[in-house]
mmCIF file of C-alpha atoms in Angstrom:
data_model
loop_
_atom_site.group_PDB
_atom_site.id
_atom_site.type_symbol
_atom_site.label_atom_id
_atom_site.label_comp_id
_atom_site.label_asym_id
_atom_site.label_seq_id
_atom_site.Cartn_x
_atom_site.Cartn_y
_atom_site.Cartn_z
ATOM 1 C CA MET A 1 53.878 -14.134 -42.910
ATOM 2 C CA ALA A 2 53.557 -11.726 -40.048
ATOM 3 C CA SER A 3 50.847 -13.675 -38.283
ATOM 4 C CA HIS A 4 53.319 -15.937 -36.479
ATOM 5 C CA ASN A 5 54.502 -12.903 -34.453
ATOM 6 C CA LEU A 6 51.007 -12.159 -33.029
ATOM 7 C CA LYS A 7 50.433 -12.794 -29.366
ATOM 8 C CA HIS A 8 47.261 -14.359 -28.056
ATOM 9 C CA ARG A 9 45.645 -12.762 -25.045
ATOM 10 C CA THR A 10 45.258 -15.075 -22.155
ATOM 11 C CA ARG A 11 43.124 -14.763 -19.058
ATOM 12 C CA GLU A 12 46.249 -14.355 -16.967
ATOM 13 C CA ASN A 13 47.198 -11.148 -18.802
ATOM 14 C CA PRO A 14 44.002 -9.106 -19.222
ATOM 15 C CA ASP A 15 43.980 -5.784 -20.942
ATOM 16 C CA ILE A 16 44.613 -2.955 -18.480
ATOM 17 C CA THR A 17 41.766 -0.741 -19.742
ATOM 18 C CA THR A 18 39.241 -3.560 -19.370
ATOM 19 C CA ARG A 19 40.394 -4.278 -15.838
ATOM 20 C CA THR A 20 40.185 -0.590 -14.856
ATOM 21 C CA TYR A 21 36.677 -0.247 -16.311
ATOM 22 C CA ASN A 22 35.470 -3.401 -14.572
ATOM 23 C CA ASP A 23 36.971 -2.272 -11.263
ATOM 24 C CA ARG A 24 35.151 1.066 -11.485
ATOM 25 C CA GLU A 25 31.911 -0.631 -12.446
ATOM 26 C CA ASN A 26 32.156 -3.125 -9.589
ATOM 27 C CA LYS A 27 32.845 -0.349 -7.064
ATOM 28 C CA ALA A 28 29.959 1.808 -8.324
ATOM 29 C CA LYS A 29 27.356 -0.983 -8.319
ATOM 30 C CA PRO A 30 26.955 -1.254 -4.512
ATOM 31 C CA LEU A 31 26.732 2.531 -4.215
ATOM 32 C CA ARG A 32 24.087 2.657 -6.928
ATOM 33 C CA ASN A 33 22.126 -0.167 -5.288
ATOM 34 C CA ALA A 34 22.321 1.564 -1.902
ATOM 35 C CA ALA A 35 20.988 4.798 -3.398
ATOM 36 C CA ILE A 36 18.094 2.948 -5.030
ATOM 37 C CA ALA A 37 17.287 1.170 -1.767
ATOM 38 C CA LYS A 38 17.394 4.442 0.148
ATOM 39 C CA ARG A 39 14.967 6.086 -2.286
ATOM 40 C CA GLY A 40 12.723 3.024 -2.081
ATOM 41 C CA LEU A 41 12.623 3.115 1.713
ATOM 42 C CA ARG A 42 11.928 6.838 1.683
ATOM 43 C CA SER A 43 9.043 6.442 -0.763
ATOM 44 C CA LEU A 44 7.684 3.512 1.269
ATOM 45 C CA ALA A 45 7.771 5.570 4.451
ATOM 46 C CA ILE A 46 5.961 8.482 2.814
ATOM 47 C CA GLY A 47 3.518 6.291 0.891
ATOM 48 C CA VAL A 48 2.410 4.462 4.022
ATOM 49 C CA SER A 49 2.756 7.066 6.775
ATOM 50 C CA VAL A 50 0.897 9.974 5.159
ATOM 51 C CA PRO A 51 -2.400 8.114 4.508
ATOM 52 C CA LEU A 52 -2.026 6.288 7.832
ATOM 53 C CA SER A 53 -1.642 9.639 9.601
ATOM 54 C CA LEU A 54 -4.778 10.902 7.870
ATOM 55 C CA THR A 55 -6.657 7.820 9.069
ATOM 56 C CA LEU A 56 -5.363 8.316 12.604
ATOM 57 C CA LEU A 57 -6.410 11.975 12.522
ATOM 58 C CA SER A 58 -9.848 11.041 11.215
ATOM 59 C CA LEU A 59 -10.297 8.456 13.961
ATOM 60 C CA HIS A 60 -9.147 10.937 16.590
ATOM 61 C CA LEU A 61 -11.513 13.662 15.386
ATOM 62 C CA GLY A 62 -14.386 11.181 15.184
ATOM 63 C CA ALA A 63 -13.666 9.804 18.656
ATOM 64 C CA ASP A 64 -14.004 13.252 20.245
ATOM 65 C CA ARG A 65 -17.685 13.397 19.402
ATOM 66 C CA SER A 66 -18.369 9.693 19.003
ATOM 67 C CA CYS A 67 -21.922 8.451 19.151
ATOM 68 C CA TYR A 68 -20.631 4.930 18.608
ATOM 69 C CA GLY A 69 -19.377 4.507 22.155
ATOM 70 C CA THR A 70 -22.738 5.522 23.659
ATOM 71 C CA LEU A 71 -24.729 2.877 21.780
ATOM 72 C CA SER A 72 -26.033 -0.067 23.733
ATOM 73 C CA LYS A 73 -23.485 -2.844 23.445
ATOM 74 C CA ARG A 74 -24.388 -5.943 21.528
ATOM 75 C CA PHE A 75 -22.212 -9.043 21.283
ATOM 76 C CA TRP A 76 -21.532 -8.392 17.563
ATOM 77 C CA LEU A 77 -20.571 -4.748 18.038
ATOM 78 C CA PRO A 78 -16.790 -4.406 18.483
ATOM 79 C CA PRO A 79 -15.555 -1.997 21.145
ATOM 80 C CA PRO A 80 -14.360 1.388 19.843
ATOM 81 C CA TRP A 81 -10.679 0.652 20.521
ATOM 82 C CA ALA A 82 -10.857 -2.588 18.485
ATOM 83 C CA LEU A 83 -12.641 -0.778 15.672
ATOM 84 C CA HIS A 84 -9.975 1.934 15.623
ATOM 85 C CA MET A 85 -7.055 -0.498 15.712
ATOM 86 C CA THR A 86 -8.509 -2.598 12.917
ATOM 87 C CA CYS A 87 -9.212 0.494 10.809
ATOM 88 C CA LEU A 88 -5.551 1.478 11.236
ATOM 89 C CA ALA A 89 -4.365 -2.024 10.335
ATOM 90 C CA SER A 90 -6.597 -2.092 7.266
ATOM 91 C CA SER A 91 -5.341 1.342 6.231
ATOM 92 C CA PHE A 92 -1.732 0.202 6.651
ATOM 93 C CA LEU A 93 -2.292 -2.882 4.478
ATOM 94 C CA MET A 94 -4.065 -0.911 1.741
ATOM 95 C CA ASN A 95 -1.348 1.760 1.729
ATOM 96 C CA LEU A 96 1.377 -0.880 1.550
ATOM 97 C CA SER A 97 -0.483 -2.583 -1.271
ATOM 98 C CA ALA A 98 -0.798 0.701 -3.169
ATOM 99 C CA TRP A 99 2.917 1.393 -2.672
ATOM 100 C CA LEU A 100 3.777 -2.012 -4.134
ATOM 101 C CA VAL A 101 1.683 -1.191 -7.188
ATOM 102 C CA TRP A 102 3.303 2.232 -7.483
ATOM 103 C CA ALA A 103 6.819 0.762 -7.100
ATOM 104 C CA VAL A 104 6.452 -1.385 -10.212
ATOM 105 C CA GLY A 105 4.870 1.441 -12.227
ATOM 106 C CA GLY A 106 1.353 0.060 -12.019
ATOM 107 C CA PHE A 107 -0.343 3.429 -11.624
ATOM 108 C CA HIS A 108 1.130 4.562 -14.936
ATOM 109 C CA ARG A 109 -0.021 1.421 -16.724
ATOM 110 C CA LYS A 110 -3.431 1.371 -15.020
ATOM 111 C CA PRO A 111 -4.423 4.881 -13.908
ATOM 112 C CA THR A 112 -7.835 3.570 -12.849
ATOM 113 C CA ALA A 113 -6.103 1.768 -9.976
ATOM 114 C CA LEU A 114 -4.876 5.106 -8.618
ATOM 115 C CA TYR A 115 -8.358 6.625 -8.829
ATOM 116 C CA LEU A 116 -9.874 3.622 -7.066
ATOM 117 C CA TYR A 117 -7.239 3.778 -4.332
ATOM 118 C CA LEU A 118 -7.809 7.503 -3.777
ATOM 119 C CA ALA A 119 -11.588 6.942 -3.750
ATOM 120 C CA GLN A 120 -11.171 4.164 -1.180
ATOM 121 C CA LEU A 121 -8.967 6.382 0.976
ATOM 122 C CA GLY A 122 -11.360 9.324 0.815
ATOM 123 C CA LEU A 123 -14.411 7.166 1.507
ATOM 124 C CA SER A 124 -12.638 5.520 4.432
ATOM 125 C CA LEU A 125 -11.834 8.895 5.965
ATOM 126 C CA ALA A 126 -15.403 10.064 5.349
ATOM 127 C CA TRP A 127 -16.924 6.906 6.859
ATOM 128 C CA ASN A 128 -14.986 7.422 10.086
ATOM 129 C CA GLN A 129 -16.369 10.941 10.424
ATOM 130 C CA ILE A 130 -19.921 10.093 9.352
ATOM 131 C CA VAL A 131 -20.519 6.964 11.424
ATOM 132 C CA LEU A 132 -18.109 7.249 14.326
ATOM 133 C CA GLY A 133 -18.309 11.020 14.654
ATOM 134 C CA ALA A 134 -21.789 12.089 13.629
ATOM 135 C CA GLY A 135 -23.612 8.788 14.097
ATOM 136 C CA ALA A 136 -25.328 9.027 10.688
ATOM 137 C CA SER A 137 -25.777 5.313 9.982
ATOM 138 C CA ARG A 138 -27.872 5.637 6.801
ATOM 139 C CA ILE A 139 -25.393 7.884 5.034
ATOM 140 C CA GLY A 140 -22.565 5.816 6.508
ATOM 141 C CA LEU A 141 -24.035 2.655 4.956
ATOM 142 C CA LEU A 142 -24.051 4.264 1.505
ATOM 143 C CA VAL A 143 -20.472 5.435 1.993
ATOM 144 C CA CYS A 144 -19.465 1.983 3.235
ATOM 145 C CA LEU A 145 -21.019 0.270 0.203
ATOM 146 C CA ALA A 146 -19.197 2.690 -2.115
ATOM 147 C CA MET A 147 -15.987 2.009 -0.174
ATOM 148 C CA PHE A 148 -16.550 -1.736 -0.596
ATOM 149 C CA GLY A 149 -16.885 -1.245 -4.359
ATOM 150 C CA ALA A 150 -13.675 0.803 -4.436
ATOM 151 C CA VAL A 151 -11.792 -1.864 -2.447
ATOM 152 C CA VAL A 152 -13.058 -4.595 -4.808
ATOM 153 C CA GLY A 153 -11.819 -2.514 -7.746
ATOM 154 C CA CYS A 154 -8.473 -1.952 -6.017
ATOM 155 C CA TYR A 155 -8.141 -5.666 -5.341
ATOM 156 C CA ARG A 156 -8.752 -6.567 -8.980
ATOM 157 C CA MET A 157 -6.440 -3.905 -10.390
ATOM 158 C CA PHE A 158 -3.697 -4.461 -7.827
ATOM 159 C CA LYS A 159 -3.796 -8.223 -8.413
ATOM 160 C CA GLU A 160 -3.152 -7.712 -12.135
ATOM 161 C CA VAL A 161 -0.150 -5.478 -11.481
ATOM 162 C CA ASN A 162 1.386 -7.234 -8.468
ATOM 163 C CA PRO A 163 -0.086 -10.441 -6.981
ATOM 164 C CA ILE A 164 1.314 -9.644 -3.521
ATOM 165 C CA ALA A 165 -0.435 -6.264 -3.573
ATOM 166 C CA GLY A 166 -3.673 -8.030 -4.453
ATOM 167 C CA ASP A 167 -3.204 -10.430 -1.557
ATOM 168 C CA LEU A 168 -2.605 -7.521 0.827
ATOM 169 C CA ALA A 169 -5.911 -5.974 -0.270
ATOM 170 C CA LYS A 170 -7.915 -9.100 0.672
ATOM 171 C CA PRO A 171 -8.014 -8.399 4.450
ATOM 172 C CA CYS A 172 -9.120 -4.844 3.652
ATOM 173 C CA LEU A 173 -11.925 -6.292 1.575
ATOM 174 C CA ALA A 174 -13.024 -8.514 4.455
ATOM 175 C CA TRP A 175 -12.811 -5.621 6.913
ATOM 176 C CA THR A 176 -14.908 -3.352 4.676
ATOM 177 C CA ALA A 177 -17.542 -6.081 4.342
ATOM 178 C CA PHE A 178 -17.609 -6.421 8.145
ATOM 179 C CA LEU A 179 -17.981 -2.630 8.492
ATOM 180 C CA ALA A 180 -20.932 -2.716 6.093
ATOM 181 C CA ILE A 181 -22.596 -5.413 8.217
ATOM 182 C CA VAL A 182 -21.949 -3.471 11.438
ATOM 183 C CA ASN A 183 -23.257 -0.325 9.777
ATOM 184 C CA LEU A 184 -26.386 -2.161 8.636
ATOM 185 C CA LYS A 185 -26.964 -3.468 12.171
ATOM 186 C CA LEU A 186 -26.548 0.076 13.547
ATOM 187 C CA LEU A 187 -29.547 1.141 11.469
ATOM 188 C CA PHE A 188 -31.822 -1.168 13.453
ATOM 189 C CA LEU A 189 -30.670 -0.193 16.953
#
């Protein structure tokens, strides 16, 4: 019998080809992870900064010809700087939420979420120009109600894809409801 001459492989004497392959794989893994992280940070920066820049531009253009600042001040009416800062914060949270949904492939699985997000973004930019710039409160109220519906839709869709993204959309929902109330009060000034 030739089987008594066979050698058993032990852990102390691993096969050279296996060791070489594992060494290459272990060295490549951190590089691959770093490349993925770099792409993720780049997409996060673009996904948040571009819509945030559009919101900032919209607020700036609306502030140049703002009728909002000339209105008689009531205790419930926030000052323009607070309104602008909160609009920027809400935009940041919604953009971050949308990026989280995009990062897990949620816009491919639920394309309606993308359409709702884009509708919310467009309506938000339009509301800034209509109410803060032109002072058209009636049209602004309709836009604000449509924006509220889009944010509710975003919240529901985002929550199904990524619960954290849904949670990030909640403050935006509250802010849009507050804007609708302020816009309604502006009608009766």
